[in-house]
Short mmCIF file of C-alpha atoms and ligand atoms in Angstrom, two decimals:
data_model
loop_
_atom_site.label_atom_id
_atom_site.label_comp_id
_atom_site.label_asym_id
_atom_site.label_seq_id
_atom_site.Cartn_x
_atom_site.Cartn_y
_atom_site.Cartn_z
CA UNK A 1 -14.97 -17.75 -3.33
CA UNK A 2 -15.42 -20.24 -5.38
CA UNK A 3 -14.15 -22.56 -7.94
CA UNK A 4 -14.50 -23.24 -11.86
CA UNK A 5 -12.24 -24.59 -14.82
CA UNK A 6 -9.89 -21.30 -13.87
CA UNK A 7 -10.08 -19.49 -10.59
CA UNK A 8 -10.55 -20.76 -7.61
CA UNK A 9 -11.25 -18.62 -5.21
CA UNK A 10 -13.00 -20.18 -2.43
CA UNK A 11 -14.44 -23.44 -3.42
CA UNK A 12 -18.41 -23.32 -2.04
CA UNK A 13 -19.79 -26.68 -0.80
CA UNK A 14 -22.15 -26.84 -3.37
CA UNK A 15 -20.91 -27.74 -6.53
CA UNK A 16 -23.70 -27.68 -9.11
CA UNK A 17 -24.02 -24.06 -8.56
CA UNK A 18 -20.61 -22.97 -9.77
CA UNK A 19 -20.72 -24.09 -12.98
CA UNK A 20 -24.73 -22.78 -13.95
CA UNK A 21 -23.55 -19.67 -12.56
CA UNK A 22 -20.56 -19.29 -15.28
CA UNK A 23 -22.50 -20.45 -17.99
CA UNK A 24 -25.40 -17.99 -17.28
CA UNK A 25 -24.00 -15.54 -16.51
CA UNK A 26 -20.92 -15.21 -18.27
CA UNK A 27 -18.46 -14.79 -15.12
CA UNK A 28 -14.82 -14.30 -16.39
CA UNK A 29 -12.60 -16.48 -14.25
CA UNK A 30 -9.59 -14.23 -14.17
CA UNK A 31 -6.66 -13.87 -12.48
CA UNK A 32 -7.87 -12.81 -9.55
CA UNK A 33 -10.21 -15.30 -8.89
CA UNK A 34 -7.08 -17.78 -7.96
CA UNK A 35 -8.08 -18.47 -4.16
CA UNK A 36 -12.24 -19.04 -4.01
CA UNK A 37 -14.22 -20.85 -6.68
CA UNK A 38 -17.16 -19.55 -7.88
CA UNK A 39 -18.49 -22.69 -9.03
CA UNK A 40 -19.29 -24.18 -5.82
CA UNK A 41 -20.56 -21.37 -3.73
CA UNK A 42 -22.72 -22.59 -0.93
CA UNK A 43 -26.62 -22.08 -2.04
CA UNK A 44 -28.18 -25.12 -2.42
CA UNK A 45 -28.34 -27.76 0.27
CA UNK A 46 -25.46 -30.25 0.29
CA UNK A 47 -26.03 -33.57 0.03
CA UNK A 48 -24.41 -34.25 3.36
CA UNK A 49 -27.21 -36.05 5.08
CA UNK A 50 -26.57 -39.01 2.30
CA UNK A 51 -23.39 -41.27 1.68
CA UNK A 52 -21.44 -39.39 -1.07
CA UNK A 53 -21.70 -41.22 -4.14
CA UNK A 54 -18.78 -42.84 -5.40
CA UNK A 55 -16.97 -41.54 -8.25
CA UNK A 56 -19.13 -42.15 -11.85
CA UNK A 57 -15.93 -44.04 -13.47
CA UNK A 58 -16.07 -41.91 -16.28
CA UNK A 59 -13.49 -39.64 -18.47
CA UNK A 60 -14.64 -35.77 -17.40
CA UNK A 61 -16.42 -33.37 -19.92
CA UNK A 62 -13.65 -31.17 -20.12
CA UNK A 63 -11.66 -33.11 -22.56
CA UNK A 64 -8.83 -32.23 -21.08
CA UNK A 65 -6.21 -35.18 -21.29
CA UNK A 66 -5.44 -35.81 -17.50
CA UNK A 67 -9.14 -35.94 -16.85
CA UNK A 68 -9.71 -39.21 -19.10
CA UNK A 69 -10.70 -42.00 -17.53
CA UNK A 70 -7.66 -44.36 -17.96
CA UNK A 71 -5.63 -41.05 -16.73
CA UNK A 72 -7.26 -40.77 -13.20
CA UNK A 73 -7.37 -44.10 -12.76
CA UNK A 74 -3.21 -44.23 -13.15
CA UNK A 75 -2.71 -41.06 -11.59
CA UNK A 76 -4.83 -43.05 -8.68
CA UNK A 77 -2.66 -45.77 -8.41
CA UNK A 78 0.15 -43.57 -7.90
CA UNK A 79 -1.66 -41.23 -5.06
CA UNK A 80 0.95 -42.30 -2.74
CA UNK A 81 4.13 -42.08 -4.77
CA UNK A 82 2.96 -38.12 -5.84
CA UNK A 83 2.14 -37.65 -1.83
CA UNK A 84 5.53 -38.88 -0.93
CA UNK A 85 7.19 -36.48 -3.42
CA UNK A 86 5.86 -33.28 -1.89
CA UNK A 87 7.66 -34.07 1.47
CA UNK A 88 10.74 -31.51 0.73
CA UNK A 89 8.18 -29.31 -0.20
CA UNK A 90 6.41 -29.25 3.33
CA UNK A 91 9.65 -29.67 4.84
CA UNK A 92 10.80 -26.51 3.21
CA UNK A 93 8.01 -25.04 5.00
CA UNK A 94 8.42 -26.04 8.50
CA UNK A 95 5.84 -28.63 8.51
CA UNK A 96 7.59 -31.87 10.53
CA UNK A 97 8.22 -35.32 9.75
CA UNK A 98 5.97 -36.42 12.15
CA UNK A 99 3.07 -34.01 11.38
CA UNK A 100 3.40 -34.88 7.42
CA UNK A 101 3.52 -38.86 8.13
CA UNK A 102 0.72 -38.49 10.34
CA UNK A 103 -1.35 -36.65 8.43
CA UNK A 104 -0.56 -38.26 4.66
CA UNK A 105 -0.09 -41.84 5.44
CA UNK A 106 -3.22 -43.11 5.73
CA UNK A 107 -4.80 -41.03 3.39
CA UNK A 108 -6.54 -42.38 0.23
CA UNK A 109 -7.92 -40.46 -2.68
CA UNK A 110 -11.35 -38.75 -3.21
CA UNK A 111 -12.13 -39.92 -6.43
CA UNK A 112 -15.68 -38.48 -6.88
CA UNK A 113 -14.29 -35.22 -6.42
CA UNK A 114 -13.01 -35.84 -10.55
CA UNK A 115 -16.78 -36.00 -11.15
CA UNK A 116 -17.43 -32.80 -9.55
CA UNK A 117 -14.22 -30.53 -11.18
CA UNK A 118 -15.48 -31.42 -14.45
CA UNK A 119 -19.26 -30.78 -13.40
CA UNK A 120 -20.85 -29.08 -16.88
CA UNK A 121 -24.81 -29.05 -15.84
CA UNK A 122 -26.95 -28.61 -19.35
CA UNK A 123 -29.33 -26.90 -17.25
CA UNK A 124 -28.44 -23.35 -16.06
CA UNK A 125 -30.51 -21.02 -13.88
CA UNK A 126 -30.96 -17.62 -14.86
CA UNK A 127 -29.46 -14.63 -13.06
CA UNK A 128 -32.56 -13.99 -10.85
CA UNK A 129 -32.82 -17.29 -10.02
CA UNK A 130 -29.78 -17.21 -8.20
CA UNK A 131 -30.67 -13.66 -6.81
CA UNK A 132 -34.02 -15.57 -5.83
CA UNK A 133 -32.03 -18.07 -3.93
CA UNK A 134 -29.03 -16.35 -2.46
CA UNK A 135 -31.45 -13.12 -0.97
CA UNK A 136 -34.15 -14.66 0.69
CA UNK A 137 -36.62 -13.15 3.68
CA UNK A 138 -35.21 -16.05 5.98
CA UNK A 139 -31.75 -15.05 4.91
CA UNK A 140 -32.27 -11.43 5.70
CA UNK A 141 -33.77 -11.79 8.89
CA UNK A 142 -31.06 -14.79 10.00
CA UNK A 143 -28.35 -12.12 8.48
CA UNK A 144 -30.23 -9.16 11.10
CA UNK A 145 -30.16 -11.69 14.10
CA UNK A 146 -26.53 -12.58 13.51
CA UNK A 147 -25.36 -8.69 13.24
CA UNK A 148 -27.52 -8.13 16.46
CA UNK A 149 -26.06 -11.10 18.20
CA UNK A 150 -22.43 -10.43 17.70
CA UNK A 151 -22.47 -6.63 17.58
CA UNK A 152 -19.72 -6.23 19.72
CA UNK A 153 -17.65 -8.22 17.25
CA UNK A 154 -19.09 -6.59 14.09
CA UNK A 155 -18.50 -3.07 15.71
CA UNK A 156 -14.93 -4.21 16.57
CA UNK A 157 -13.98 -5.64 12.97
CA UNK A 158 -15.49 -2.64 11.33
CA UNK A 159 -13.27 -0.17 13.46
CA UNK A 160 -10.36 -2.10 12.83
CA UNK A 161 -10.47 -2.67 8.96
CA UNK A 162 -13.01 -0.02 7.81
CA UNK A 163 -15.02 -2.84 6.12
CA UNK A 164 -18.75 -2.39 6.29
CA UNK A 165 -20.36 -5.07 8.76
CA UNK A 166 -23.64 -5.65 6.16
CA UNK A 167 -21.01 -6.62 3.75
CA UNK A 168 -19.41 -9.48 6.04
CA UNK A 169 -22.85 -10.61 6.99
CA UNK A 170 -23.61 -10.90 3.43
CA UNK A 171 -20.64 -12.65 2.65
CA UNK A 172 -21.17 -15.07 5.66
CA UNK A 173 -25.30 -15.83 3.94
CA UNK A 174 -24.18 -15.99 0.37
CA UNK A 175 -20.95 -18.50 1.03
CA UNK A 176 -22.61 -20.57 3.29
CA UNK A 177 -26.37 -19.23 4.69
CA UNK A 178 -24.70 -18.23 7.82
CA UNK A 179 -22.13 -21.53 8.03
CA UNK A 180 -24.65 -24.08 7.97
CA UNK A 181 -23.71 -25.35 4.56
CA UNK A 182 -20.13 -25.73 4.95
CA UNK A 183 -19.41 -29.16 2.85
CA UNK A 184 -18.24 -32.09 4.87
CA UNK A 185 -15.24 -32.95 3.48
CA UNK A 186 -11.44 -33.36 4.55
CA UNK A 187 -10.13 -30.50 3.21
CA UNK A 188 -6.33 -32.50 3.68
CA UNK A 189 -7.98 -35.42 1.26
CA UNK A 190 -9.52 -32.90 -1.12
CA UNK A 191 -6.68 -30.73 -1.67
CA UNK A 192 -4.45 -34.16 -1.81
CA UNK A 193 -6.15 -35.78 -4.51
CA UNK A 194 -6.62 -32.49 -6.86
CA UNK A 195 -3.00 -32.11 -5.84
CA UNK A 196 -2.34 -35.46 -7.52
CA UNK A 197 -5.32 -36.10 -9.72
CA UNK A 198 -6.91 -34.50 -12.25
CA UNK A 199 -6.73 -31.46 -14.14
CA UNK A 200 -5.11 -28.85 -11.74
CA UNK A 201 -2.36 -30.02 -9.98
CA UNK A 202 0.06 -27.18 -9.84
CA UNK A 203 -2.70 -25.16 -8.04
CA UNK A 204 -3.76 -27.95 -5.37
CA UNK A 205 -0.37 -28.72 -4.59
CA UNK A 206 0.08 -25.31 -3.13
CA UNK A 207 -3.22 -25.57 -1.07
CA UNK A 208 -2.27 -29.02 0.24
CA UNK A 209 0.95 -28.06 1.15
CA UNK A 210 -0.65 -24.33 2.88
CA UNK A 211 -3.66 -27.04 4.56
CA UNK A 212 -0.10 -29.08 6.04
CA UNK A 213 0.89 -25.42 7.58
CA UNK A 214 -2.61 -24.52 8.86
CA UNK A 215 -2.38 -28.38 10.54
CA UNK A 216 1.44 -27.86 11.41
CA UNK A 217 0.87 -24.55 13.12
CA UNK A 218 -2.73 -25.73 14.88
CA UNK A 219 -4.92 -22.37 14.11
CA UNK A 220 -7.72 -25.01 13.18
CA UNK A 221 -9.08 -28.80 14.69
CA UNK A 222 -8.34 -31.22 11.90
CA UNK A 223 -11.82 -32.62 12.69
CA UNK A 224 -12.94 -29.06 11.98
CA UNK A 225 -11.20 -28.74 8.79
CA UNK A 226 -13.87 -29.76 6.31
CA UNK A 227 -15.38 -28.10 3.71
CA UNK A 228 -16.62 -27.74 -0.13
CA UNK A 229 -14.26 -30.47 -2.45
CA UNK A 230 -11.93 -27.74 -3.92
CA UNK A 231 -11.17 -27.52 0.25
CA UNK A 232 -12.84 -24.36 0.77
CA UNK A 233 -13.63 -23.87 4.90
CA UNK A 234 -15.25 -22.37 7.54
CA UNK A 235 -18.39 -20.14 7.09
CA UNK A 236 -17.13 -17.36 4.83
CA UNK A 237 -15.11 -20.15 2.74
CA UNK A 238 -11.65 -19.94 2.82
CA UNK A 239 -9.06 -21.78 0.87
CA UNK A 240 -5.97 -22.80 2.80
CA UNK A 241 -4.13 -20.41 0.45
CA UNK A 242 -6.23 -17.39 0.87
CA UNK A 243 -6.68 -18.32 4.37
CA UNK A 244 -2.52 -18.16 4.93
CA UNK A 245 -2.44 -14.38 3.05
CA UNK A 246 -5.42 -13.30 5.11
CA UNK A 247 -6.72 -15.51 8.46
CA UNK A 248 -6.29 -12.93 11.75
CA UNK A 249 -6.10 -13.56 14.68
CA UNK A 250 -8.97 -11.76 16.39
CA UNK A 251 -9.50 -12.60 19.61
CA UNK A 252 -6.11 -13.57 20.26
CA UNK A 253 -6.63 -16.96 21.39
CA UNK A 254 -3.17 -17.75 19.87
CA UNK A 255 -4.76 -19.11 16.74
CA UNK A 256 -6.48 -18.16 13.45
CA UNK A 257 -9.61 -19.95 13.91
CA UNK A 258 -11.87 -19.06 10.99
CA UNK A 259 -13.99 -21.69 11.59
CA UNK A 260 -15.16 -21.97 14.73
CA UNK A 261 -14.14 -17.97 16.22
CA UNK A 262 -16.87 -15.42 14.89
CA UNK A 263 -14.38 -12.53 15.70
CA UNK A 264 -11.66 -14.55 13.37
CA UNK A 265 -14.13 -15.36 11.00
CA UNK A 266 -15.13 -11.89 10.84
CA UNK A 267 -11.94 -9.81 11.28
CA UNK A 268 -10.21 -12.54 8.35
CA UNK A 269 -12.84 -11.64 5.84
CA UNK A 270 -12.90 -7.68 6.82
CA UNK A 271 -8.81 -8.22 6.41
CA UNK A 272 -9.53 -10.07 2.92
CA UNK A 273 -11.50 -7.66 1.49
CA UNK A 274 -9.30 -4.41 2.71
CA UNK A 275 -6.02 -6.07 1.28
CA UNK A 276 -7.84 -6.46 -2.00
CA UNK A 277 -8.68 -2.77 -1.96
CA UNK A 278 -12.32 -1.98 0.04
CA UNK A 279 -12.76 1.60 -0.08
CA UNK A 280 -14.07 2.68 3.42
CA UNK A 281 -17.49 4.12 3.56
CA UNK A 282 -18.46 3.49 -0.15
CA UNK A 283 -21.31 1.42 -1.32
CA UNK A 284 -20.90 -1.43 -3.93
CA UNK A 285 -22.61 0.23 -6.65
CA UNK A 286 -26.41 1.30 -7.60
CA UNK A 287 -29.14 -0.07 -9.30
CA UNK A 288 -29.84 2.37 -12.52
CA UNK A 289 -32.24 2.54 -15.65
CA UNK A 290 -30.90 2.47 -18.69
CA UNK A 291 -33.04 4.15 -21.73
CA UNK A 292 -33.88 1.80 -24.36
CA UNK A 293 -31.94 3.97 -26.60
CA UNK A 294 -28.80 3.51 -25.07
CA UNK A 295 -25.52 2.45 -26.53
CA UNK A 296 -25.28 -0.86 -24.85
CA UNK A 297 -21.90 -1.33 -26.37
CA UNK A 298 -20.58 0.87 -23.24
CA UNK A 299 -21.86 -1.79 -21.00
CA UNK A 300 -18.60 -3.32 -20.51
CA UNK A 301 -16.22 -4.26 -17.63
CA UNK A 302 -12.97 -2.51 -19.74
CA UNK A 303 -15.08 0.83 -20.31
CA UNK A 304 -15.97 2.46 -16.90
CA UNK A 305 -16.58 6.25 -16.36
CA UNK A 306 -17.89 8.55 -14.15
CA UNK A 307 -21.04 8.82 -12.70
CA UNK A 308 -21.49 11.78 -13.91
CA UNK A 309 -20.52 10.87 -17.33
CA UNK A 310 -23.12 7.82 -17.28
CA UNK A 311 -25.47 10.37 -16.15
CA UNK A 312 -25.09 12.25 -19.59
CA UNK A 313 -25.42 9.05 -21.22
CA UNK A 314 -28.96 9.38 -19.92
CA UNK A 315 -28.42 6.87 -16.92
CA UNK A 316 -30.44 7.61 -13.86
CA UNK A 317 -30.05 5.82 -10.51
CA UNK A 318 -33.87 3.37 -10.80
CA UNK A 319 -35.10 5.31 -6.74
CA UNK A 320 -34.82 8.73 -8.55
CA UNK A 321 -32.37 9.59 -6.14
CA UNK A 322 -29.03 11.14 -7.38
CA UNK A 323 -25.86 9.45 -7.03
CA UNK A 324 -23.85 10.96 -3.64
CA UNK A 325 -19.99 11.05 -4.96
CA UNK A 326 -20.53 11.81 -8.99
CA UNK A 327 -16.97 11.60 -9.92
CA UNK A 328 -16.95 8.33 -8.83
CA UNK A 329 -15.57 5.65 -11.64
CA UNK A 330 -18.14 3.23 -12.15
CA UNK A 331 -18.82 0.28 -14.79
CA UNK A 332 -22.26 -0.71 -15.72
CA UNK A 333 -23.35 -4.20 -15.85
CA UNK A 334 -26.49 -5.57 -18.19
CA UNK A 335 -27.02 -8.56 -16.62
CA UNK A 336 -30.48 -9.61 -18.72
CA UNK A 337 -30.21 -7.27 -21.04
CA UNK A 338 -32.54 -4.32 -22.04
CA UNK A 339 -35.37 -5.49 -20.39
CA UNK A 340 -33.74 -6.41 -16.91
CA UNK A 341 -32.19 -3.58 -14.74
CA UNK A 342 -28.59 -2.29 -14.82
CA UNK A 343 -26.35 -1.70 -12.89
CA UNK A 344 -22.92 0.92 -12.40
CA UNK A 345 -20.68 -0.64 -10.08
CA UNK A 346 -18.31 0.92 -7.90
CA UNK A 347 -15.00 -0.30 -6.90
CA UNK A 348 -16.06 -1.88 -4.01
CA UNK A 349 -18.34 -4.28 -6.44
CA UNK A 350 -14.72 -5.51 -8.11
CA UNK A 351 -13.35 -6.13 -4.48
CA UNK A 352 -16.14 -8.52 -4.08
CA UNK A 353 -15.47 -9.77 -7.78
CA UNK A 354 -11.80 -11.26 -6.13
CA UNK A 355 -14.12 -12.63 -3.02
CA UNK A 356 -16.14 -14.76 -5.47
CA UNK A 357 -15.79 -14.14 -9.33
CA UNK A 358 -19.30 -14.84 -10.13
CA UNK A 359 -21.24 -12.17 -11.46
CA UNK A 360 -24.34 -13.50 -10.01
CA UNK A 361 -23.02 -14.10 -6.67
CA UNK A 362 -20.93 -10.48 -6.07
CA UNK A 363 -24.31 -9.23 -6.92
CA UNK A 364 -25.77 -11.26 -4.34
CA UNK A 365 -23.84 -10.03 -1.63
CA UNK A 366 -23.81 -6.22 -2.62
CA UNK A 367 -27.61 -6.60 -2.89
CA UNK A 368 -28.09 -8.90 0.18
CA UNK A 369 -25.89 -6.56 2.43
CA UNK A 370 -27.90 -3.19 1.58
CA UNK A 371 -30.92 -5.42 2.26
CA UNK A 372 -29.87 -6.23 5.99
CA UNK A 373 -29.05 -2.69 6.51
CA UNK A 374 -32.78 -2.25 5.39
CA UNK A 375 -33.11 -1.33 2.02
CA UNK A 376 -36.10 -2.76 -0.36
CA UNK A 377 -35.78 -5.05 -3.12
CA UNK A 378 -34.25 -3.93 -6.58
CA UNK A 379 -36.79 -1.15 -8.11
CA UNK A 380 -37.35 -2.92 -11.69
CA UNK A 381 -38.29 -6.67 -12.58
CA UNK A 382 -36.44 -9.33 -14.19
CA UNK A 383 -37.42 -10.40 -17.49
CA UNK A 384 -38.76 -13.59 -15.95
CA UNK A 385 -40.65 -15.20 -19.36
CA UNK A 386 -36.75 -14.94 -21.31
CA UNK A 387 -36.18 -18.92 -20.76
CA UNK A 388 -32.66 -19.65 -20.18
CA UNK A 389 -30.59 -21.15 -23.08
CA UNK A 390 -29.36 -24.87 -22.47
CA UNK A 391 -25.77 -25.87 -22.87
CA UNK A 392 -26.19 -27.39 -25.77
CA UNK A 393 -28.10 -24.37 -27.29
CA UNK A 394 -25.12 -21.76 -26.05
CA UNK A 395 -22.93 -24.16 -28.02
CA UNK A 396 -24.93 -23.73 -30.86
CA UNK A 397 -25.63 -20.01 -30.63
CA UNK A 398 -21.83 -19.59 -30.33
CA UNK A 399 -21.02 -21.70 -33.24
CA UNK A 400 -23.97 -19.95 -35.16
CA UNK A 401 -22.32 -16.50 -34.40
CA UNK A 402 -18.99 -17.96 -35.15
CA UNK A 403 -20.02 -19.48 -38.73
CA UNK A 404 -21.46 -15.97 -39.53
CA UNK A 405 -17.67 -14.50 -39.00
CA UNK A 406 -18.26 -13.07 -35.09
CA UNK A 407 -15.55 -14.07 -33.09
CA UNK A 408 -16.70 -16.08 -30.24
CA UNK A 409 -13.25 -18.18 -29.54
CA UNK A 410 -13.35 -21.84 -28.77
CA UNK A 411 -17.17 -22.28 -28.60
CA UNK A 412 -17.43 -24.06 -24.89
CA UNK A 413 -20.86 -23.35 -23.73
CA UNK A 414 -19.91 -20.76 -21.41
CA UNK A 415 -21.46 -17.09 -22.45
CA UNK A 416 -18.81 -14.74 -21.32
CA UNK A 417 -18.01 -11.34 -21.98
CA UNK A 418 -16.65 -12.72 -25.88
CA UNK A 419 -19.91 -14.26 -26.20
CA UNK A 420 -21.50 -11.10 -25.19
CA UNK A 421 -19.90 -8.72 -27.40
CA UNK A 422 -20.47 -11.21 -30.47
CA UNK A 423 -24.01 -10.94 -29.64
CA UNK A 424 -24.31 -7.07 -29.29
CA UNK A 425 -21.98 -7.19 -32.44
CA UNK A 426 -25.11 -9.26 -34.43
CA UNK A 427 -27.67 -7.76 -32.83
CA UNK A 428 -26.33 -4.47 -33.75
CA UNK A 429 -26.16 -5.01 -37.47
CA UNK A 430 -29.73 -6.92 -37.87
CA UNK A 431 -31.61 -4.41 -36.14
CA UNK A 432 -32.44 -5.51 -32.97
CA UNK A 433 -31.14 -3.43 -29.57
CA UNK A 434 -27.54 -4.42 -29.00
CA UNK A 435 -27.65 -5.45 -24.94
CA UNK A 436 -25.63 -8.83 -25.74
CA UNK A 437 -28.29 -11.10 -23.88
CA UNK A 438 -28.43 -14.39 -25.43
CA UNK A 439 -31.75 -14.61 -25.39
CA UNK A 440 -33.81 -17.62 -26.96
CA UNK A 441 -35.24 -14.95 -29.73
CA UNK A 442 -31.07 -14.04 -30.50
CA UNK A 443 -30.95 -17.70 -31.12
CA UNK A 444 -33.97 -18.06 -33.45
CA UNK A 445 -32.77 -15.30 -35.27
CA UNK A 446 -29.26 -16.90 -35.79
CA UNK A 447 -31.04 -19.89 -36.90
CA UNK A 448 -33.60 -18.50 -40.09
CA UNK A 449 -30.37 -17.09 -41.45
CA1 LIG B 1 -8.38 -16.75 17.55
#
């Protein structure tokens, strides 16, 4: 759950991974990424230990007009006045005169947080480097001591929602290595200040206003309300939205504790994940090989078929094995093109798309959950000597592609599934295998024409 210029899902503590992850690997922030943010899942440590640095002062790389400067320093000045306004809105919702003036009046904005919603690295990391860093041997054996320590829990939540336990685990490592990189701040003062500041207002109001209801209604300590600076909390990373649609009560302490009950964690993701359409008993997807001669133009999100189908594309699963329900609809994903492994993912994979809509990350938890239940690694390598394109060069690749008449849309940097067919489109027609990967050799080749 995590957070980037569109969806938010659940906004991760650690902010310079959300917006790598998009650029490399071409995540589509769609509709139903709206309550996590994949740009700020937890991976990397926070920066917690130091004083947060203040906010740079300067207009954000979006461009977008209420991220200049000048405009978030106004919008600033008037934090209180835009505060004040959304008290028929809480009041509409039960929240209390008292609770609302307690809670808002001495707030103040978190200005920095502007810096950090307009975060566009250069650098990116590839897709196994965030594989490499989200499914480690310390993760996997912290993720095997967790599922043995709170069995009883796991075997509970898994009766009740019919959501595989490796898959919570693995949502608990990836989001926040277990809940011990859940971001430090207010979530009240982060959701206030996007609410009024910045670039996406209309969607912070309505987690403010849901973070007044979880305050109003007690389910979590306001000193334990802190998390990533879209105001993602708790160890699986819930945004006061999501958390409203899908926080249970587990243990029926009279309050929907996702922070600090492991059954409420637990049951609240199992509950998140079966509302968004977890089919009991399935896997997430397999790892396959795909023949060099393939027709990579089928590697799509729009085009899936059946297993079975795949299979007479010449598809096979990469540990020989063969795949257990064939008529099963699947889609495959290329991640690093023709030289990297594929994968056909299941519907369960597109469940944990709406979790966190990072390719990368979704991945990560599939692959990280089938590796606490004790699977191996992935069967094929990554093409780890392809160096990763800068922003600056994915600018120019797209506006290469785009002078030469393939439609790219508004070149931004960000390779996603446009990009991708633009690519396959060129490398189709000058002879090279179509598999979409912008690859430093695409970009030569773009260049000598
Ligand atoms: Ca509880």
């Amino acid at each position: 759950m995590g957070e980037d210029g569109n969806g938010m899902h659940k906004a991760r503590p650690i902010v310079i991974a959300v917006g790598l992850v998009a650029a490399t690997c071409g995540i589509a922030f769609g509709q139903g990424a709206q309550d996590r943010s994949p740009a700020t899942t937890g991976t990397l440590p926070p920066a917690t230990s130091q004083p947060a640095p203040p906010w740079s002062g300067e207009s954000g790389a979006s461009g977008h007009p209420l991220m200049t400067a000048d405009a978030i320093r106004t919008a600033a000045t008037h934090f209180h006045t835009c505060i004040d306004k959304l008290w028929q809105a809480a009041a509409r919702r039960g929240i209390s005169r008292s609770v609302f003036h307690n809670y808002t009046a001495s707030l103040t904005p978190d200005l920095r947080i502007m810096d950090l919603l307009d975060n566009q690295p250069e650098f990116t990391k590839s897709f196994w480097d965030y594989l490499d860093i989200l499914v480690t041997n310390d993760r996997i054996e912290q993720g095997r001591a967790l599922l043995e320590k709170y069995r009883g829990a796991f075997d509970s939540v898994e009766r009740a929602f019919g959501v595989d336990r490796h898959i919570l685990a693995a949502i608990w490592g990836v989001e926040t290595n277990y809940g011990t990189l859940i971001g430090e701040r207010s979530v009240l003062r982060s959701t206030a200040t996007l609410a009024c500041i910045g670039r996406r207002q209309d969607y912070f109001r309505e987690e403010f206003l849901s973070t007044l209801e979880i305050l109003q209604r007690g389910d979590v300590r306001p000193d334990r309300l802190v998390g990533s600076w879209a105001g993602a909390f708790g160890p699986t990373q819930f945004m006061p939205t999501a958390f409203k649609k899908y926080a249970v009560d587990f243990d029926r302490d009279g309050h929907r504790d996702v922070v600090d009950s492991v059954p409420d964690v637990l049951a609240s993701t199992a509950n998140n994940l079966k509302k968004d359409g977890w089919a009991t008993g399935n896997t997430w997807g397999y790892e396959v090989v795909v023949p060099t001669t393939f027709n990579f133009l089928l590697a799509d999100h729009s085009r899936p078929m059946s297993l079975r189908e795949w299979e007479r594309q010449g598809i096979r699963r990469a540990n020989g094995q063969p795949f257990p329900r064939p008529d099963e609809q699947a889609f495959l994903l290329v991640p690093a093109g023709v030289q990297g492994p594929g994968f056909l993912m299941l519907n369960n994979f597109s469940v944990i798309m709406k979790y966190n809509p990072a390719e990368a990350y979704a991945l990560a938890i599939g692959h990280l959950a089938d590796r606490l239940r004790g699977g191996g690694p992935f069967v094929q390598d990554w093409p780890r000597y392809e160096r990763v394109l800068s922003r600056t060069e994915r600018l120019e690749l797209q506006q290469l592609l785009a002078r030469h008449g393939y439609d790219v849309g508004e070149p931004d940097g960000l390779l996603g599934l446009r990009t991708r067919t633009a690519i396959r489109d060129f490398q189709a027609k000058n002879g090279r295998i179509p598999d979409g990967f912008a690859s430093a050799g695409v970009l030569d080749q773009l260049r000598a024409r």
